[in-house]
CSV table of C-alpha atoms and ligand atoms in Angstrom, one decimal:
chain,number,residue,atom,x,y,z
U,740,MET,CA,-76.8,131.9,-60.6
U,741,SER,CA,-79.3,130.4,-57.5
U,742,PHE,CA,-77.6,128.9,-54.6
U,743,GLN,CA,-79.8,126.2,-52.6
U,744,ARG,CA,-78.2,124.8,-49.1
U,745,TYR,CA,-79.9,121.0,-48.6
U,746,GLN,CA,-78.6,118.6,-45.5
U,747,ALA,CA,-79.2,115.9,-48.3
U,748,VAL,CA,-78.8,115.7,-52.0
U,749,VAL,CA,-79.4,112.7,-53.2
U,750,VAL,CA,-77.9,112.1,-57.0
U,751,GLY,CA,-79.6,109.3,-59.4
U,752,ALA,CA,-83.8,109.1,-59.3
U,753,GLY,CA,-83.9,105.2,-60.2
U,754,LEU,CA,-86.0,103.1,-57.9
U,755,VAL,CA,-83.2,103.0,-54.9
U,756,GLY,CA,-82.7,107.0,-55.0
U,757,ALA,CA,-86.1,108.0,-55.0
U,758,ALA,CA,-87.0,105.9,-52.2
U,759,ALA,CA,-84.2,107.1,-50.1
U,760,ALA,CA,-84.8,110.6,-51.0
U,761,LEU,CA,-88.6,110.0,-49.9
U,762,ALA,CA,-87.4,108.4,-47.1
U,763,LEU,CA,-85.2,111.1,-45.8
U,764,ALA,CA,-87.6,114.1,-46.3
U,765,ARG,CA,-90.4,111.8,-44.6
U,766,GLN,CA,-87.8,112.2,-41.1
U,767,GLY,CA,-88.0,116.0,-41.8
U,768,LEU,CA,-84.6,116.5,-43.7
U,769,ARG,CA,-84.1,119.3,-46.1
U,770,VAL,CA,-84.1,116.8,-49.4
U,771,ALA,CA,-83.2,117.6,-53.0
U,772,LEU,CA,-82.9,114.5,-55.5
U,773,ILE,CA,-80.9,114.9,-59.3
U,774,GLU,CA,-81.7,112.7,-61.7
U,775,ARG,CA,-80.5,113.2,-65.5
U,776,ALA,CA,-83.2,111.4,-67.3
U,777,THR,CA,-87.0,112.0,-67.0
U,778,PRO,CA,-88.2,108.3,-66.7
U,779,ARG,CA,-90.7,107.2,-69.5
U,780,PRO,CA,-93.9,106.7,-68.2
U,781,PRO,CA,-95.3,102.5,-68.3
U,782,GLY,CA,-97.6,101.3,-71.0
U,783,GLU,CA,-99.8,98.8,-71.2
U,784,ASP,CA,-96.7,96.3,-72.6
U,785,TRP,CA,-95.4,94.2,-69.2
U,786,ASP,CA,-91.4,95.2,-68.3
U,787,THR,CA,-88.8,92.8,-69.0
U,788,ARG,CA,-86.8,94.6,-65.4
U,789,ILE,CA,-89.1,92.3,-63.4
U,790,TYR,CA,-88.4,92.5,-59.5
U,791,ALA,CA,-89.3,90.1,-56.7
U,792,LEU,CA,-89.1,92.4,-53.9
U,793,THR,CA,-88.5,91.0,-50.7
U,794,PRO,CA,-91.9,91.0,-47.9
U,795,ALA,CA,-90.1,93.5,-45.6
U,796,ASN,CA,-89.3,96.1,-48.2
U,797,GLN,CA,-92.4,95.7,-49.7
U,798,ARG,CA,-93.7,97.0,-46.3
U,799,TRP,CA,-91.3,99.7,-46.4
U,800,LEU,CA,-92.4,101.0,-49.8
U,801,ALA,CA,-95.7,100.5,-48.5
U,802,GLY,CA,-94.4,102.4,-45.3
U,803,LEU,CA,-93.3,105.2,-47.5
U,804,GLY,CA,-97.2,105.8,-49.4
U,805,ALA,CA,-95.6,104.0,-52.8
U,806,TRP,CA,-96.7,100.7,-52.6
U,807,SER,CA,-100.4,101.4,-52.5
U,808,ARG,CA,-100.2,103.6,-55.5
U,809,LEU,CA,-99.4,100.3,-58.2
U,810,ASP,CA,-101.7,98.7,-59.4
U,811,ALA,CA,-102.7,95.2,-57.8
U,812,ALA,CA,-103.5,93.6,-61.3
U,813,ARG,CA,-99.8,94.0,-62.2
U,814,VAL,CA,-98.4,92.8,-58.8
U,815,GLN,CA,-98.0,89.3,-58.6
U,816,PRO,CA,-97.2,87.6,-54.9
U,817,VAL,CA,-94.7,84.4,-55.0
U,818,PHE,CA,-96.1,81.2,-52.8
U,819,ARG,CA,-93.7,78.8,-54.0
U,820,MET,CA,-89.9,78.3,-55.4
U,821,ASP,CA,-89.3,75.5,-56.8
U,822,VAL,CA,-85.2,75.0,-57.6
U,823,ALA,CA,-83.8,72.4,-59.6
U,824,GLY,CA,-79.9,71.1,-59.6
U,825,ASP,CA,-78.9,69.6,-62.8
U,826,ALA,CA,-78.4,66.1,-61.6
U,827,GLY,CA,-81.4,65.2,-60.4
U,828,GLY,CA,-81.4,67.9,-57.0
U,829,SER,CA,-84.6,69.7,-56.2
U,830,LEU,CA,-85.4,72.0,-53.5
U,831,ARG,CA,-89.1,73.7,-52.7
U,832,LEU,CA,-89.4,76.8,-50.7
U,833,ASP,CA,-93.3,77.1,-49.5
U,834,ALA,CA,-94.4,80.0,-48.2
U,835,TYR,CA,-97.5,78.9,-46.4
U,836,ALA,CA,-95.2,75.6,-45.0
U,837,ALA,CA,-93.2,78.2,-43.2
U,838,GLY,CA,-96.0,79.7,-41.6
U,839,ALA,CA,-95.9,83.0,-44.6
U,840,ALA,CA,-98.4,84.9,-46.8
U,841,GLN,CA,-96.3,85.1,-49.0
U,842,LEU,CA,-92.6,84.6,-50.0
U,843,ALA,CA,-91.9,87.6,-52.3
U,844,PHE,CA,-94.4,90.4,-54.5
U,845,ILE,CA,-93.2,90.2,-58.5
U,846,PHE,CA,-93.9,94.1,-60.2
U,847,GLU,CA,-92.9,95.4,-62.8
U,848,ASN,CA,-89.6,98.5,-62.2
U,849,SER,CA,-91.2,101.1,-64.4
U,850,ARG,CA,-94.6,100.8,-62.5
U,851,LEU,CA,-92.6,101.8,-59.2
U,852,GLN,CA,-90.9,104.1,-60.3
U,853,GLN,CA,-93.8,106.1,-61.9
U,854,ALA,CA,-95.2,105.3,-57.9
U,855,LEU,CA,-92.0,106.9,-56.4
U,856,TRP,CA,-91.9,109.9,-58.4
U,857,ASP,CA,-96.0,110.2,-57.8
U,858,THR,CA,-95.7,110.4,-53.9
U,859,LEU,CA,-92.4,112.6,-54.5
U,860,ALA,CA,-94.7,115.2,-56.6
U,861,ASP,CA,-97.6,114.8,-54.4
U,862,GLN,CA,-96.1,115.4,-51.0
U,863,GLY,CA,-93.8,118.5,-52.2
U,864,GLU,CA,-91.0,117.8,-49.8
U,865,VAL,CA,-88.0,116.5,-52.2
U,866,ALA,CA,-87.0,119.5,-54.0
U,867,LEU,CA,-86.7,117.3,-57.5
U,868,HIS,CA,-84.2,118.5,-60.2
U,869,CYS,CA,-84.7,116.9,-63.7
U,870,PRO,CA,-84.0,116.7,-66.1
U,871,ALA,CA,-80.3,117.9,-64.7
U,872,ASP,CA,-76.5,116.8,-64.7
U,873,ILE,CA,-74.0,117.7,-62.6
U,874,ALA,CA,-70.8,119.9,-63.9
U,875,VAL,CA,-69.2,120.3,-60.8
U,876,MET,CA,-68.6,118.7,-57.3
U,877,ALA,CA,-66.2,120.8,-54.5
U,878,ARG,CA,-65.8,120.3,-50.9
U,879,ASP,CA,-65.8,123.2,-49.4
U,880,GLY,CA,-65.2,122.5,-44.8
U,881,LEU,CA,-68.0,120.0,-44.3
U,882,ASP,CA,-70.2,120.4,-47.4
U,883,THR,CA,-70.4,119.7,-50.6
U,884,HIS,CA,-70.8,122.0,-53.7
U,885,ILE,CA,-72.7,120.7,-56.9
U,886,THR,CA,-73.4,123.2,-59.3
U,887,LEU,CA,-75.5,121.9,-62.4
U,888,THR,CA,-75.2,122.6,-65.7
U,889,ASP,CA,-77.9,125.3,-65.7
U,890,GLY,CA,-75.7,126.6,-63.0
U,891,GLN,CA,-77.8,126.4,-59.9
U,892,VAL,CA,-75.2,125.3,-57.1
U,893,LEU,CA,-77.0,122.9,-54.5
U,894,ALA,CA,-75.1,122.5,-50.9
U,895,ALA,CA,-75.5,119.5,-49.7
U,896,GLN,CA,-73.9,118.2,-46.3
U,897,LEU,CA,-74.4,115.1,-47.2
U,898,VAL,CA,-74.2,113.4,-51.2
U,899,VAL,CA,-76.4,110.3,-50.9
U,900,ALA,CA,-74.8,108.4,-54.9
U,901,ALA,CA,-77.7,106.7,-56.1
U,902,ASP,CA,-76.7,106.9,-59.9
U,903,GLY,CA,-75.9,103.2,-60.4
U,904,ALA,CA,-72.7,101.0,-61.0
U,905,HIS,CA,-71.3,104.0,-63.5
U,906,SER,CA,-71.5,106.2,-60.4
U,907,ARG,CA,-69.9,109.3,-60.8
U,908,VAL,CA,-70.2,110.8,-57.6
U,909,ARG,CA,-68.3,107.2,-56.4
U,910,ASP,CA,-65.6,107.9,-58.5
U,911,TRP,CA,-65.6,111.3,-57.2
U,912,ALA,CA,-65.4,110.9,-53.9
U,913,GLY,CA,-62.3,108.7,-55.1
U,914,ILE,CA,-64.2,105.4,-53.6
U,915,ALA,CA,-62.5,102.7,-55.8
U,916,SER,CA,-64.4,100.1,-57.2
U,917,ALA,CA,-63.5,96.4,-58.8
U,918,THR,CA,-65.2,94.9,-61.1
U,919,TRP,CA,-65.6,91.2,-61.9
U,920,ALA,CA,-67.3,90.0,-65.5
U,921,TYR,CA,-69.1,86.4,-65.0
U,922,GLU,CA,-68.9,86.3,-68.5
U,923,GLN,CA,-72.6,85.5,-68.6
U,924,SER,CA,-75.5,87.7,-70.3
U,925,GLY,CA,-78.4,88.1,-68.1
U,926,VAL,CA,-81.5,87.3,-70.7
U,927,VAL,CA,-85.1,88.9,-69.9
U,928,ALA,CA,-88.2,88.3,-71.8
U,929,ASN,CA,-91.5,87.4,-71.2
U,930,PHE,CA,-94.4,85.0,-71.8
U,931,ASP,CA,-97.8,83.9,-71.7
U,932,CYS,CA,-98.1,80.6,-71.0
U,933,ALA,CA,-100.5,77.5,-71.9
U,934,ARG,CA,-100.7,76.4,-68.2
U,935,SER,CA,-101.0,77.9,-64.9
U,936,HIS,CA,-98.1,79.1,-62.7
U,937,ARG,CA,-100.4,79.4,-59.4
U,938,GLY,CA,-97.9,81.9,-57.8
U,939,THR,CA,-94.4,79.9,-58.7
U,940,ALA,CA,-91.3,80.9,-59.1
U,941,TYR,CA,-89.1,78.3,-61.1
U,942,GLN,CA,-85.4,78.1,-61.4
U,943,TRP,CA,-82.7,75.6,-62.9
U,944,PHE,CA,-79.3,75.4,-62.4
U,945,MET,CA,-77.8,73.9,-65.9
U,946,GLY,CA,-74.2,73.4,-65.1
U,947,GLY,CA,-72.8,77.1,-65.6
U,948,GLU,CA,-76.1,78.6,-66.1
U,949,VAL,CA,-79.2,79.8,-64.3
U,950,LEU,CA,-82.5,79.7,-65.7
U,951,ALA,CA,-85.6,81.5,-63.9
U,952,PHE,CA,-89.5,82.1,-64.4
U,953,LEU,CA,-90.9,84.3,-62.5
U,954,PRO,CA,-95.4,84.3,-62.1
U,955,LEU,CA,-96.7,87.5,-63.5
U,956,PRO,CA,-100.4,88.1,-62.9
U,957,GLY,CA,-102.5,85.4,-65.2
U,958,THR,CA,-100.7,82.9,-66.9
U,959,ARG,CA,-97.8,85.4,-68.0
U,960,MET,CA,-94.5,84.9,-66.3
U,961,SER,CA,-90.8,86.6,-66.7
U,962,MET,CA,-87.9,84.5,-67.7
U,963,VAL,CA,-84.1,85.3,-66.5
U,964,TRP,CA,-81.4,83.3,-68.5
U,965,SER,CA,-77.9,83.4,-67.0
U,966,THR,CA,-76.0,82.0,-70.0
U,967,SER,CA,-72.9,82.4,-71.9
U,968,PRO,CA,-72.8,85.6,-74.1
U,969,ALA,CA,-72.7,84.0,-77.6
U,970,HIS,CA,-75.8,82.0,-76.3
U,971,ALA,CA,-77.2,85.1,-74.9
U,972,GLU,CA,-76.9,86.5,-78.8
U,973,THR,CA,-78.8,83.7,-80.4
U,974,LEU,CA,-81.9,84.2,-77.7
U,975,THR,CA,-82.2,87.7,-78.5
U,976,ALA,CA,-81.5,87.4,-82.5
U,977,CYS,CA,-84.5,84.6,-82.3
U,978,ASN,CA,-88.0,85.3,-83.7
U,979,PRO,CA,-91.0,85.2,-81.2
U,980,ALA,CA,-91.4,81.6,-81.8
U,981,GLU,CA,-88.4,80.3,-82.5
U,982,LEU,CA,-87.2,81.8,-78.6
U,983,ALA,CA,-90.6,80.4,-77.3
U,984,GLU,CA,-89.6,77.1,-78.3
U,985,ARG,CA,-86.3,77.2,-77.0
U,986,VAL,CA,-87.3,78.7,-73.8
U,987,ARG,CA,-90.4,75.8,-73.7
U,988,GLU,CA,-87.6,73.5,-73.4
U,989,ALA,CA,-85.0,74.5,-71.9
U,990,GLY,CA,-87.7,74.8,-69.2
U,991,ARG,CA,-88.8,71.3,-69.2
U,992,ASP,CA,-92.5,72.0,-70.6
U,993,LYS,CA,-92.9,73.0,-67.0
U,994,LEU,CA,-96.1,75.7,-68.1
U,995,GLY,CA,-96.6,74.1,-71.1
U,996,GLU,CA,-96.3,76.1,-75.0
U,997,LEU,CA,-95.3,79.4,-74.5
U,998,ALA,CA,-95.7,82.4,-76.6
U,999,SER,CA,-94.1,85.6,-76.8
U,1000,LEU,CA,-94.9,89.3,-75.2
U,1001,THR,CA,-91.6,90.8,-75.8
U,1002,PRO,CA,-88.7,90.4,-77.3
U,1003,ALA,CA,-85.6,89.0,-75.5
U,1004,ALA,CA,-83.0,91.7,-74.2
U,1005,ALA,CA,-79.6,91.1,-72.9
U,1006,TYR,CA,-77.3,92.8,-70.2
U,1007,PRO,CA,-73.7,91.8,-68.9
U,1008,LEU,CA,-73.7,89.8,-65.7
U,1009,ARG,CA,-71.2,92.1,-63.1
U,1010,LEU,CA,-69.9,91.1,-59.7
U,1011,MET,CA,-69.2,94.6,-58.1
U,1012,ARG,CA,-67.3,95.5,-55.2
U,1013,VAL,CA,-66.2,98.8,-53.7
U,1014,GLU,CA,-63.4,99.9,-51.2
U,1015,SER,CA,-65.8,101.5,-48.8
U,1016,LEU,CA,-69.6,102.5,-48.9
U,1017,ASP,CA,-68.6,106.0,-47.4
U,1018,ALA,CA,-66.3,108.8,-48.4
U,1019,PRO,CA,-66.7,112.2,-46.4
U,1020,GLY,CA,-69.7,113.9,-46.6
U,1021,VAL,CA,-70.8,110.9,-49.2
U,1022,ALA,CA,-73.1,107.4,-48.8
U,1023,LEU,CA,-73.3,104.9,-51.8
U,1024,VAL,CA,-76.6,103.2,-51.9
U,1025,GLY,CA,-77.8,100.8,-54.7
U,1026,ASP,CA,-76.2,100.0,-57.3
U,1027,ALA,CA,-73.5,102.5,-56.9
U,1028,GLY,CA,-72.5,100.6,-53.8
U,1029,HIS,CA,-72.7,96.7,-55.3
U,1030,GLY,CA,-73.5,94.7,-57.6
U,1031,VAL,CA,-74.7,91.2,-57.8
U,1032,HIS,CA,-75.0,88.2,-60.0
U,1033,PRO,CA,-79.0,88.3,-60.3
U,1034,LEU,CA,-79.7,84.9,-59.5
U,1035,ALA,CA,-81.0,85.1,-56.4
U,1036,GLY,CA,-82.9,88.4,-58.2
U,1037,GLN,CA,-81.7,90.1,-55.2
U,1038,GLY,CA,-80.1,93.3,-56.5
U,1039,VAL,CA,-83.1,95.6,-56.1
U,1040,ASN,CA,-83.4,94.6,-52.7
U,1041,LEU,CA,-80.1,94.9,-51.3
U,1042,GLY,CA,-80.2,98.1,-52.9
U,1043,LEU,CA,-83.4,99.5,-51.0
U,1044,GLY,CA,-81.7,98.0,-47.8
U,1045,ASP,CA,-79.1,100.5,-47.9
U,1046,ALA,CA,-81.9,103.4,-48.6
U,1047,GLN,CA,-83.6,101.8,-45.4
U,1048,ALA,CA,-80.2,101.7,-43.0
U,1049,LEU,CA,-79.3,105.0,-44.0
U,1050,ALA,CA,-82.8,106.5,-42.9
U,1051,ALA,CA,-82.5,104.9,-39.6
U,1052,VAL,CA,-78.8,106.2,-38.9
U,1053,LEU,CA,-79.6,109.3,-39.8
U,1054,ALA,CA,-83.1,109.5,-37.8
U,1055,GLU,CA,-80.5,108.0,-34.5
U,1056,PHE,CA,-78.3,110.6,-35.4
U,1057,ARG,CA,-81.1,113.4,-35.7
U,1058,ARG,CA,-78.8,115.8,-33.9
U,1059,ALA,CA,-75.6,115.2,-36.1
U,1060,HIS,CA,-74.4,116.8,-39.0
U,1061,PRO,CA,-75.5,114.5,-41.6
U,1062,GLY,CA,-71.9,114.0,-43.5
U,1063,ASP,CA,-70.3,113.5,-39.7
U,1064,PRO,CA,-67.6,110.6,-40.4
U,1065,ARG,CA,-68.9,109.0,-37.5
U,1066,VAL,CA,-73.0,108.7,-39.0
U,1067,LEU,CA,-71.3,107.5,-42.2
U,1068,ALA,CA,-69.2,105.0,-41.0
U,1069,GLN,CA,-71.9,103.5,-39.0
U,1070,TYR,CA,-74.5,103.3,-42.0
U,1071,ALA,CA,-71.2,101.6,-43.7
U,1072,ARG,CA,-70.6,99.0,-40.8
U,1073,LEU,CA,-74.7,98.2,-41.1
U,1074,ARG,CA,-74.7,97.1,-44.6
U,1075,ALA,CA,-71.3,95.7,-44.5
U,1076,GLU,CA,-72.7,92.4,-44.0
U,1077,PRO,CA,-75.6,91.9,-45.7
U,1078,ILE,CA,-73.9,92.8,-48.9
U,1079,ALA,CA,-70.9,90.7,-48.4
U,1080,ARG,CA,-73.3,87.8,-47.4
U,1081,MET,CA,-75.1,88.4,-50.5
U,1082,GLN,CA,-72.2,88.8,-53.0
U,1083,ALA,CA,-70.9,85.6,-51.5
U,1084,VAL,CA,-73.9,83.3,-51.8
U,1085,THR,CA,-74.7,84.5,-55.1
U,1086,HIS,CA,-70.7,84.5,-56.4
U,1087,GLY,CA,-70.4,81.0,-54.7
U,1088,LEU,CA,-73.5,79.6,-56.2
U,1089,HIS,CA,-72.5,80.3,-59.7
U,1090,HIS,CA,-69.1,78.8,-59.7
U,1091,LEU,CA,-70.6,75.6,-57.2
U,1092,PHE,CA,-73.3,75.2,-60.9
U,1093,ALA,CA,-70.4,76.2,-62.8
U,1094,ASP,CA,-68.2,73.5,-61.7
U,1095,ALA,CA,-68.5,69.8,-63.6
U,1096,ARG,CA,-67.0,68.2,-61.0
U,1097,ALA,CA,-69.7,69.5,-57.9
U,1098,GLY,CA,-72.5,67.9,-59.6
U,1099,TRP,CA,-73.0,65.3,-57.0
U,1100,LEU,CA,-72.6,67.5,-54.1
U,1101,ARG,CA,-74.6,70.5,-54.8
U,1102,ASN,CA,-77.9,68.2,-56.1
U,1103,ALA,CA,-77.0,65.9,-52.9
U,1104,GLY,CA,-77.0,68.8,-50.5
U,1105,MET,CA,-80.3,70.3,-52.6
U,1106,SER,CA,-81.9,67.4,-51.8
U,1107,LEU,CA,-81.2,67.2,-48.1
U,1108,VAL,CA,-82.3,70.5,-47.3
U,1109,ASP,CA,-85.2,70.1,-49.4
U,1110,ARG,CA,-85.9,67.0,-46.1
U,1111,LEU,CA,-85.0,69.5,-43.6
U,1112,ALA,CA,-88.2,70.9,-42.5
U,1113,PRO,CA,-87.2,73.7,-39.6
U,1114,LEU,CA,-83.6,74.1,-42.1
U,1115,LYS,CA,-86.5,75.0,-44.7
U,1116,THR,CA,-88.4,77.8,-42.8
U,1117,VAL,CA,-84.7,79.3,-41.7
U,1118,LEU,CA,-84.4,79.3,-45.4
U,1119,VAL,CA,-87.4,80.5,-46.1
U,1120,ARG,CA,-87.6,83.4,-43.6
U,1121,ALA,CA,-84.3,84.4,-44.5
U,1122,ALA,CA,-85.0,84.9,-48.1
U,1123,MET,CA,-88.0,87.2,-47.4
U,1124,SER,CA,-86.3,89.7,-45.0
I,1313,LIG,C1,-82.2,94.7,-67.4
I,1313,LIG,C2,-81.2,94.5,-65.8
I,1313,LIG,C3,-82.5,93.5,-65.3
I,1313,LIG,C4,-82.3,93.3,-63.8
I,1313,LIG,N1,-83.2,92.5,-63.3
I,1313,LIG,C5,-82.9,92.1,-61.8
I,1313,LIG,C6,-84.0,91.5,-61.2
I,1313,LIG,O1,-84.5,90.1,-62.1
I,1313,LIG,N2,-84.2,91.3,-60.0
I,1313,LIG,C7,-83.1,92.5,-59.1
I,1313,LIG,O2,-83.3,92.9,-57.8
I,1313,LIG,N3,-82.6,93.4,-59.8
I,1313,LIG,C8,-82.7,93.2,-61.2
I,1313,LIG,N4,-81.4,94.2,-62.1
I,1313,LIG,C9,-80.4,95.1,-61.1
I,1313,LIG,C10,-81.4,95.8,-60.9
I,1313,LIG,O3,-81.8,96.9,-61.9
I,1313,LIG,C11,-80.7,97.2,-60.0
I,1313,LIG,O4,-79.8,96.4,-59.1
I,1313,LIG,C12,-81.6,98.0,-59.7
I,1313,LIG,O5,-82.4,98.6,-60.4
I,1313,LIG,C13,-80.8,99.2,-58.3
I,1313,LIG,O6,-81.0,99.8,-58.7
I,1313,LIG,P1,-80.4,102.0,-58.5
I,1313,LIG,O7,-81.6,102.6,-58.6
I,1313,LIG,O8,-79.4,101.7,-57.0
I,1313,LIG,O9,-79.7,101.7,-60.2
I,1313,LIG,P2,-80.3,102.7,-61.4
I,1313,LIG,O10,-81.6,101.8,-61.7
I,1313,LIG,O11,-79.1,102.4,-62.5
I,1313,LIG,O12,-80.7,103.9,-61.3
I,1313,LIG,C14,-79.6,105.1,-61.3
I,1313,LIG,C15,-80.3,106.4,-61.5
I,1313,LIG,O13,-79.7,107.4,-61.3
I,1313,LIG,C16,-79.3,108.1,-62.5
I,1313,LIG,N5,-78.3,109.1,-63.1
I,1313,LIG,C17,-76.8,108.0,-63.3
I,1313,LIG,N6,-75.8,109.1,-63.4
I,1313,LIG,C18,-76.4,110.3,-62.9
I,1313,LIG,C19,-75.8,111.6,-63.1
I,1313,LIG,N7,-74.6,111.8,-63.1
I,1313,LIG,N8,-76.4,112.5,-62.2
I,1313,LIG,C20,-78.2,112.2,-62.4
I,1313,LIG,N9,-78.5,111.3,-62.1
I,1313,LIG,C21,-77.6,110.3,-63.0
I,1313,LIG,C22,-79.5,107.5,-63.9
I,1313,LIG,O14,-80.3,108.4,-65.0
I,1313,LIG,C23,-81.1,106.1,-63.1
I,1313,LIG,O15,-82.1,107.0,-63.0
I,1313,LIG,C24,-81.8,94.7,-63.3
I,1313,LIG,C25,-80.8,95.3,-63.9
I,1313,LIG,C26,-80.7,94.8,-65.3
I,1313,LIG,C27,-80.1,96.2,-66.1
């Protein structure tokens, strides 16, 4: 049985865990990363799991050396965002008008995952255990002992839970979570479009439903449709031509005729709140620590924000034990506000648009904001940070 000591053991090597492990190792910490499943290398086809990354997170990933490994031909900058209400209200956010180069970068989940893993492998600073699963976790003084199913024991001063929405580490640490189902599914699919999107992201609030078209390189786009589970089932059962026609119609023919590039996939939408982002020797990051409605496309941005904040706090408390309660409390304090704000905004917007009685208010409000240039600049800058 081997026994290894680490200052930080990150559990889960999705985008957030892999980025967190890289960032902590960069600061000179001795880091291990445990991942249950070896990721499938990306193929030529486009992922349906597409993210819009804020420029702030893009700069951070560039600093870690991962961003430059992405094929630039598969990354799309977003220059404008057109949001339409369900009764004539509209809002356009424009990077150029706000003095910015772009609002966001659209990329594929599997490619950034691969880029992060390649960076980890090249730098060789992080001890990667994959495929590996946890058999037992136990506290030992200030440390946590993690026994893997192959018998290796990792002693961690800090365990970073990046193991997703159903986090086992969170449960083990006794951190309670509350989940609220939106009774909606997110339906995702990619299309080729007859008309150019010119780097514009479109979003329509349609009663309780939200439809978004995210631009992909060339004439492709990625659709995210938050809709009822029954409608999601209908969409996922459609043949490619039917699906393309339904999406074209719902998107008011904005990008002309559509051709399906992928089948539609659906996933349930949930709000998840945790009672705390930390416990003795444990910090939660990414989906382990929060779940948000995807209407603002911010799930992954929030998670990368957690990883950045954790790295910054550990750098600030360089001389302390990484699992020191004061260090972890500082991390939890830093993240409380951005997470609560994003959950409130997405939850509030969902309800505002799901409530038939609020139609006039939300559409008038949207058009009013559209006419107030300074406020729009503030909104654009907030969306990018
Ligand atoms: C279909 C879909 C579409 C989405 N679209 C968007 C979008 O458009 N925009 C957006 O911002 N967000 C989107 N999200 C949310 C986004 O994917 C998440 O917010 C983000 O991926 C969270 O990353 P994470 O690294 O925290 O968790 P995950 O990506 O869930 O990664 C967790 C990792 O931990 C590993 N793991 C789990 N348990 C263990 C264990 N016991 N031991 C070892 N490893 C373990 C898993 O194998 C996995 O690799 C979408 C989610 C889904 C499912």
